[in-house]
Amino acid sequence: MKYVRMPIEAESPEQYGYDRIRFNLTESSLRDRPLSDLGVDLQDFQRLLLAYGDHRGHPGLREEIASLSGVTADQVLVTPGAAGALFLLATALLEREDHLVVLRPNYATNIETPRAIGCAITFLDLAFEEGFRVDPGRLASLIRPDTKLVSLTCPHNPTGTSLSEEELREVLDLAEARGCRLLFDETYREMRFGGPLPVAASLSSRAVSVSSLSKTYGIPGIRVGWICCGDPELYDLLLAAKEQMGICGSVVDEELAYRALLRRAAWLPDIRARIALAFDTVKGWMEDQDLFQWVPPQGGVVCFPRLREDVDPDRFYRVLNERYGVFVGPGHWFEQPRRYMRVGYGWPKPEELAGGLAGLAAAASDALEGR
């Protein structure tokens, strides 16, 4: 495999330096939680046996994941984050020159791992002018007789757009009719406005669903994600891949993840209220300025606005970072023009979000051509 560093990671806030950022609008999750939010009695952990865990994942954790996913615990494989799940799937399913169709823009791992393998990739490119909509008819036209995998994300990162349930079922029917697999990255599923879609893997054995605790619950530091898979043969293949990568997950991380999911029902109302408040702030800001254009998101905590054409992107990013201390995810993180940017509005505190949005407006005004 030919690995390259992804710009989204090489230029991430943790690499750039949090101390250099005043207003962090790059994050694609809710704000990180402290360990105390999990209600963990550290005395309990004194008795936690640090042995190899169940290779499929903590049994109680898999039961909790299954209960919110509409699958059985035997169809859940716990992974080191959603990123680990995506890597497992790509390396287990794909070989050099295998063909797949991938949504773009996208979270970089969904593209870079197949690219490192040497796959033949056809991109389903989303267009601002079309509301970043996934058109099942256009997707059908890209699937070849030898297509092995279709890779979609919903709600989408970085645009925040979403399929409808009707469109999801149309895509599933397409995968079944064409005999290919559907990878459905559902990391933002519980943050979809209007309620979550059914888990794709609960509707078809051709679908494999991926999610994690990192985004909705704001606990990326424990590195726990999962795969839901209703095909026993494929599940065993994925388990074999996981065992060869690391045998099992961290028993400490998985115990913490289990305790977190036990609090899910208590957390979700507050999570959704915080997202709604932050979204209203961004929506109001977008309506009050004219240097950015956007497609309003339908879920998640990110959006993907673009600068007006008479704003110089290079100058904009320079003054945004250096003068105003604001950090966003520039378009090149997602193989898009730098006019575009991912703005994360769920992670900042309300006053940080307001300050960051003010900095965006000021930087765009400073970068107007002819000034």
Coordinates of C-alpha atoms in Angstrom, one line a residue:
M1 CA 0.0 0.0 0.0
K2 CA 1.2 3.5 -0.9
Y3 CA 0.4 5.6 2.1
V4 CA 0.4 9.4 2.0
R5 CA -0.4 11.8 4.8
M6 CA -3.8 13.3 4.5
P7 CA -4.0 17.1 4.6
I8 CA -6.9 16.9 7.1
E9 CA -4.6 15.1 9.5
A10 CA -1.3 16.8 8.7
E11 CA -2.9 20.2 9.1
S12 CA -5.3 19.3 12.0
P13 CA -5.6 21.5 15.1
E14 CA -3.6 19.0 17.2
Q15 CA -0.8 19.2 14.7
Y16 CA -1.0 23.0 14.1
G17 CA -1.1 23.6 17.8
Y18 CA -4.2 24.4 19.9
D19 CA -2.3 27.2 21.5
R20 CA -2.1 29.0 18.2
I21 CA -5.9 28.9 17.6
R22 CA -8.3 31.4 19.2
F23 CA -11.5 30.2 17.6
N24 CA -11.5 26.5 16.6
L25 CA -14.2 25.9 13.9
T26 CA -12.5 22.8 12.4
E27 CA -13.9 20.1 14.7
S28 CA -16.5 17.8 13.3
S29 CA -18.0 16.6 16.6
L30 CA -19.6 17.8 19.7
R31 CA -17.3 19.3 22.3
D32 CA -15.0 16.7 23.9
R33 CA -16.3 15.3 27.2
P34 CA -14.2 14.9 30.4
L35 CA -14.0 11.4 31.9
S36 CA -16.1 12.7 34.8
D37 CA -19.2 12.9 32.5
L38 CA -19.2 9.1 32.3
G39 CA -19.8 8.7 36.0
V40 CA -16.9 6.3 36.3
D41 CA -15.9 5.1 39.7
L42 CA -12.1 4.7 39.3
Q43 CA -12.2 2.2 42.1
D44 CA -14.1 -0.1 39.9
F45 CA -11.4 0.1 37.3
Q46 CA -8.8 -1.0 39.9
R47 CA -10.4 -4.4 39.5
L48 CA -10.6 -4.4 35.7
L49 CA -8.6 -7.3 34.4
L50 CA -6.1 -6.1 31.7
A51 CA -6.3 -9.3 29.7
Y52 CA -7.2 -9.8 26.0
G53 CA -10.8 -8.9 25.5
D54 CA -13.5 -10.6 23.4
H55 CA -12.2 -10.3 19.9
R56 CA -15.5 -9.1 18.6
G57 CA -15.7 -6.4 21.3
H58 CA -17.1 -6.0 24.8
P59 CA -20.3 -8.1 25.0
G60 CA -22.3 -5.5 26.9
L61 CA -21.1 -2.8 24.5
R62 CA -22.1 -4.8 21.5
E63 CA -25.6 -5.4 23.0
E64 CA -26.0 -1.6 23.5
I65 CA -24.9 -0.9 19.9
A66 CA -27.2 -3.6 18.6
S67 CA -30.2 -2.1 20.5
L68 CA -29.8 1.3 18.9
S69 CA -29.0 -0.1 15.5
G70 CA -31.8 -2.7 14.8
V71 CA -29.3 -5.6 14.5
T72 CA -28.2 -8.4 16.8
A73 CA -25.1 -8.3 18.9
D74 CA -23.6 -11.0 16.8
Q75 CA -23.7 -8.6 13.8
V76 CA -21.7 -5.9 15.6
L77 CA -17.9 -5.7 15.5
V78 CA -16.2 -3.2 17.7
T79 CA -13.3 -1.3 16.1
P80 CA -10.7 1.3 17.0
G81 CA -12.9 4.2 16.0
A82 CA -14.8 4.7 12.7
A83 CA -11.5 5.3 11.0
G84 CA -10.4 1.8 12.1
A85 CA -13.6 0.4 10.8
L86 CA -13.2 2.0 7.4
F87 CA -9.6 0.8 7.2
L88 CA -10.7 -2.8 8.1
L89 CA -13.4 -2.7 5.4
A90 CA -11.2 -1.3 2.7
T91 CA -8.4 -3.8 3.3
A92 CA -10.7 -6.8 3.7
L93 CA -12.9 -6.1 0.8
L94 CA -10.7 -4.5 -1.8
E95 CA -7.7 -5.5 -3.8
R96 CA -5.5 -3.7 -6.4
E97 CA -7.6 -2.5 -9.4
D98 CA -10.9 -3.4 -7.8
H99 CA -13.5 -0.8 -8.8
L100 CA -15.5 1.2 -6.3
V101 CA -17.7 4.3 -6.4
V102 CA -17.0 6.9 -3.7
L103 CA -18.8 10.0 -2.7
R104 CA -16.8 13.2 -2.9
P105 CA -16.1 15.5 -1.0
N106 CA -15.7 13.0 1.8
Y107 CA -13.9 12.1 5.0
A108 CA -10.4 11.5 3.6
T109 CA -10.0 7.9 4.8
N110 CA -12.9 6.8 2.6
I111 CA -10.8 7.9 -0.4
E112 CA -7.2 7.5 0.6
T113 CA -7.2 3.9 1.8
P114 CA -8.7 2.6 -1.5
R115 CA -6.3 4.8 -3.3
A116 CA -3.3 3.4 -1.3
I117 CA -4.5 -0.1 -2.2
G118 CA -4.4 0.9 -5.8
C119 CA -8.1 0.6 -6.5
A120 CA -9.9 2.0 -9.6
I121 CA -12.1 4.8 -8.1
T122 CA -15.0 6.5 -9.7
F123 CA -16.2 9.6 -7.8
L124 CA -19.8 10.5 -7.3
D125 CA -19.0 14.3 -7.1
L126 CA -21.6 16.4 -5.2
A127 CA -22.3 19.9 -6.6
F128 CA -23.1 23.0 -4.6
E129 CA -25.6 24.0 -7.3
E130 CA -27.5 20.8 -6.7
G131 CA -27.6 21.2 -3.0
F132 CA -24.9 18.6 -2.5
R133 CA -27.6 16.0 -3.2
V134 CA -26.8 12.3 -3.8
D135 CA -28.8 11.4 -6.9
P136 CA -29.5 7.6 -6.9
G137 CA -30.0 7.8 -10.7
R138 CA -26.6 9.3 -11.3
L139 CA -25.1 6.8 -8.8
A140 CA -26.6 4.0 -10.9
S141 CA -25.0 5.3 -14.0
L142 CA -21.5 5.1 -12.3
I143 CA -21.8 1.5 -11.2
R144 CA -20.1 -1.0 -13.6
P145 CA -20.6 -4.7 -13.9
D146 CA -17.3 -5.2 -12.0
T147 CA -18.0 -2.6 -9.2
K148 CA -17.3 -4.2 -5.9
L149 CA -18.2 -1.4 -3.5
V150 CA -20.2 1.8 -3.2
S151 CA -19.2 4.1 -0.4
L152 CA -21.6 6.7 0.9
T153 CA -21.8 8.9 4.1
C154 CA -25.1 10.0 5.7
P155 CA -25.5 12.6 7.1
H156 CA -22.6 13.7 5.0
N157 CA -19.2 15.1 6.1
P158 CA -18.4 17.8 5.2
T159 CA -21.7 19.2 3.9
G160 CA -24.1 18.1 6.5
T161 CA -26.6 17.0 3.8
S162 CA -28.6 13.8 4.1
L163 CA -30.5 11.2 2.1
S164 CA -34.2 10.6 2.8
E165 CA -35.3 7.2 3.9
E166 CA -36.8 6.7 0.4
E167 CA -33.4 7.5 -1.2
L168 CA -31.6 5.2 1.3
R169 CA -33.9 2.3 0.3
E170 CA -33.4 3.1 -3.4
V171 CA -29.6 2.9 -2.9
L172 CA -30.0 -0.4 -1.1
D173 CA -32.1 -1.8 -3.9
L174 CA -29.5 -0.7 -6.3
A175 CA -26.7 -2.4 -4.5
E176 CA -28.7 -5.6 -4.3
A177 CA -29.7 -5.5 -8.0
R178 CA -26.1 -4.9 -9.1
G179 CA -24.5 -7.3 -6.7
C180 CA -22.1 -4.9 -5.0
R181 CA -21.6 -4.0 -1.4
L182 CA -22.7 -0.7 0.1
L183 CA -20.5 0.9 2.7
F184 CA -22.7 3.4 4.6
D185 CA -20.8 5.6 7.0
E186 CA -23.4 6.6 9.6
T187 CA -21.1 8.4 12.1
Y188 CA -23.5 11.3 12.2
R189 CA -26.7 9.2 12.2
E190 CA -28.0 10.3 15.6
M191 CA -27.5 14.0 14.7
R192 CA -29.7 13.9 11.7
F193 CA -32.3 16.7 11.9
G194 CA -35.8 15.2 12.1
G195 CA -34.5 11.9 13.5
P196 CA -32.1 9.2 12.4
L197 CA -32.6 7.0 9.4
P198 CA -32.7 3.2 9.9
V199 CA -29.3 1.6 10.1
A200 CA -28.6 0.5 6.5
A201 CA -27.2 -2.9 7.7
S202 CA -30.5 -3.6 9.4
L203 CA -32.3 -3.4 6.0
S204 CA -29.9 -5.4 3.8
S205 CA -27.1 -7.9 4.1
R206 CA -25.4 -6.1 1.1
A207 CA -24.9 -3.0 3.4
V208 CA -22.2 -2.5 6.0
S209 CA -22.8 0.3 8.5
V210 CA -20.1 2.2 10.3
S211 CA -20.3 4.5 13.3
S212 CA -18.5 5.6 16.4
L213 CA -18.8 7.4 19.7
S214 CA -16.5 10.2 18.6
K215 CA -18.9 12.7 17.0
T216 CA -22.3 12.6 18.6
Y217 CA -21.0 11.9 22.1
G218 CA -17.8 13.9 22.0
I219 CA -15.5 11.2 23.2
P220 CA -13.0 10.6 20.4
G221 CA -10.1 10.0 22.8
I222 CA -11.2 6.5 23.7
R223 CA -11.1 5.3 20.0
V224 CA -14.2 3.2 19.9
G225 CA -16.3 2.6 16.7
W226 CA -18.1 -0.3 15.2
I227 CA -19.3 -2.1 12.1
C228 CA -22.8 -3.6 11.7
C229 CA -22.8 -6.4 9.2
G230 CA -25.6 -8.9 8.5
D231 CA -23.6 -11.1 6.2
P232 CA -22.0 -13.9 8.4
E233 CA -19.3 -14.6 5.8
L234 CA -18.2 -11.0 5.5
Y235 CA -18.4 -10.6 9.3
D236 CA -15.9 -13.4 9.8
L237 CA -13.6 -11.9 7.2
L238 CA -13.7 -8.5 9.0
L239 CA -13.1 -10.3 12.3
A240 CA -10.1 -12.0 10.8
A241 CA -8.8 -8.7 9.6
K242 CA -9.2 -7.1 13.1
E243 CA -7.4 -10.0 14.7
Q244 CA -4.5 -9.7 12.4
M245 CA -4.3 -5.9 13.0
G246 CA -4.6 -6.0 16.8
I247 CA -6.3 -9.1 18.1
C248 CA -8.9 -7.2 20.1
G249 CA -9.6 -3.7 21.3
S250 CA -8.5 -2.0 24.5
V251 CA -10.5 -3.4 27.4
V252 CA -10.2 0.0 29.1
D253 CA -11.6 1.9 26.1
E254 CA -14.4 -0.6 25.5
E255 CA -15.5 -0.5 29.2
L256 CA -15.6 3.3 29.0
A257 CA -17.6 3.1 25.8
Y258 CA -20.1 0.7 27.4
R259 CA -20.6 3.1 30.3
A260 CA -21.0 6.0 27.9
L261 CA -23.7 4.3 25.9
L262 CA -25.6 3.4 29.1
R263 CA -26.0 7.2 29.5
R264 CA -27.1 7.7 25.9
A265 CA -30.8 8.3 26.7
A266 CA -29.9 10.9 29.3
W267 CA -27.4 12.7 27.1
L268 CA -29.3 12.9 23.8
P269 CA -31.8 15.6 24.7
D270 CA -29.0 18.0 25.7
I271 CA -26.9 17.0 22.7
R272 CA -29.7 17.8 20.3
A273 CA -30.6 21.0 22.1
R274 CA -26.9 22.2 21.8
I275 CA -26.8 21.3 18.1
A276 CA -30.1 23.2 17.4
L277 CA -28.8 26.3 19.2
A278 CA -25.5 26.2 17.3
F279 CA -27.2 25.7 14.0
D280 CA -29.5 28.6 14.6
T281 CA -26.5 30.8 15.3
V282 CA -24.8 29.8 12.0
K283 CA -28.1 30.1 10.1
G284 CA -28.7 33.6 11.4
W285 CA -25.1 34.6 10.6
M286 CA -25.4 33.3 7.1
E287 CA -28.6 35.3 6.6
D288 CA -26.9 38.6 7.8
Q289 CA -23.9 38.6 5.5
D290 CA -23.2 38.3 1.7
L291 CA -19.6 37.1 1.3
F292 CA -20.4 33.4 1.9
Q293 CA -22.9 31.1 0.3
W294 CA -24.0 27.8 1.7
V295 CA -26.3 24.8 1.5
P296 CA -28.0 24.5 4.9
P297 CA -27.1 21.2 6.5
Q298 CA -29.7 18.5 7.4
G299 CA -27.7 16.9 10.2
G300 CA -24.4 16.7 12.0
V301 CA -22.4 19.6 13.2
V302 CA -20.6 20.8 10.1
C303 CA -21.5 22.8 7.0
F304 CA -19.5 23.5 3.8
P305 CA -19.9 27.1 2.7
R306 CA -18.0 28.8 0.0
L307 CA -16.5 32.3 -0.5
R308 CA -18.0 34.7 -3.0
E309 CA -15.9 34.6 -6.2
D310 CA -14.5 38.1 -5.7
V311 CA -12.8 37.1 -2.4
D312 CA -9.2 35.9 -2.7
P313 CA -9.0 32.5 -0.9
D314 CA -5.3 32.6 -0.2
R315 CA -5.4 36.0 1.4
F316 CA -8.6 35.0 3.2
Y317 CA -7.0 32.0 4.9
R318 CA -3.8 33.9 5.8
V319 CA -5.6 36.7 7.6
L320 CA -8.2 34.4 9.1
N321 CA -5.4 32.4 10.8
E322 CA -2.9 35.0 11.5
R323 CA -5.0 38.1 12.2
Y324 CA -8.2 36.7 13.6
G325 CA -7.0 33.4 15.1
V326 CA -9.8 31.4 13.4
F327 CA -9.3 27.9 12.1
V328 CA -11.6 26.1 9.6
G329 CA -11.1 23.1 7.3
P330 CA -10.1 24.5 3.9
G331 CA -11.5 22.9 0.8
H332 CA -8.3 21.1 -0.2
W333 CA -8.8 18.9 2.9
F334 CA -11.6 17.4 0.9
E335 CA -10.2 17.6 -2.7
Q336 CA -12.3 20.7 -3.3
P337 CA -11.3 24.3 -4.3
R338 CA -10.1 26.5 -1.5
R339 CA -13.2 28.7 -1.9
Y340 CA -15.0 26.0 0.1
M341 CA -14.4 25.3 3.8
R342 CA -15.8 23.0 6.4
V343 CA -17.1 24.9 9.4
G344 CA -17.7 22.9 12.5
Y345 CA -20.3 24.6 14.7
G346 CA -21.0 21.9 17.4
W347 CA -17.6 21.9 19.1
P348 CA -17.1 25.6 20.0
K349 CA -18.8 27.1 23.0
P350 CA -21.5 29.7 22.0
E351 CA -19.2 32.6 22.6
E352 CA -16.4 30.9 20.6
L353 CA -18.7 30.2 17.7
A354 CA -19.8 33.8 17.6
G355 CA -16.2 35.0 17.7
G356 CA -15.2 32.6 15.0
L357 CA -18.1 33.6 12.7
A358 CA -17.2 37.3 13.2
G359 CA -13.6 36.4 12.3
L360 CA -14.8 34.7 9.1
A361 CA -16.7 37.7 8.0
A362 CA -13.9 40.1 8.8
A363 CA -11.3 38.0 7.0
A364 CA -13.5 37.7 3.9
S365 CA -14.0 41.4 3.9
D366 CA -10.3 42.0 4.2
A367 CA -9.7 39.6 1.2
L368 CA -12.1 41.2 -1.2
E369 CA -10.3 41.7 -4.5
G370 CA -9.6 45.3 -5.4
R371 CA -9.4 46.4 -1.7

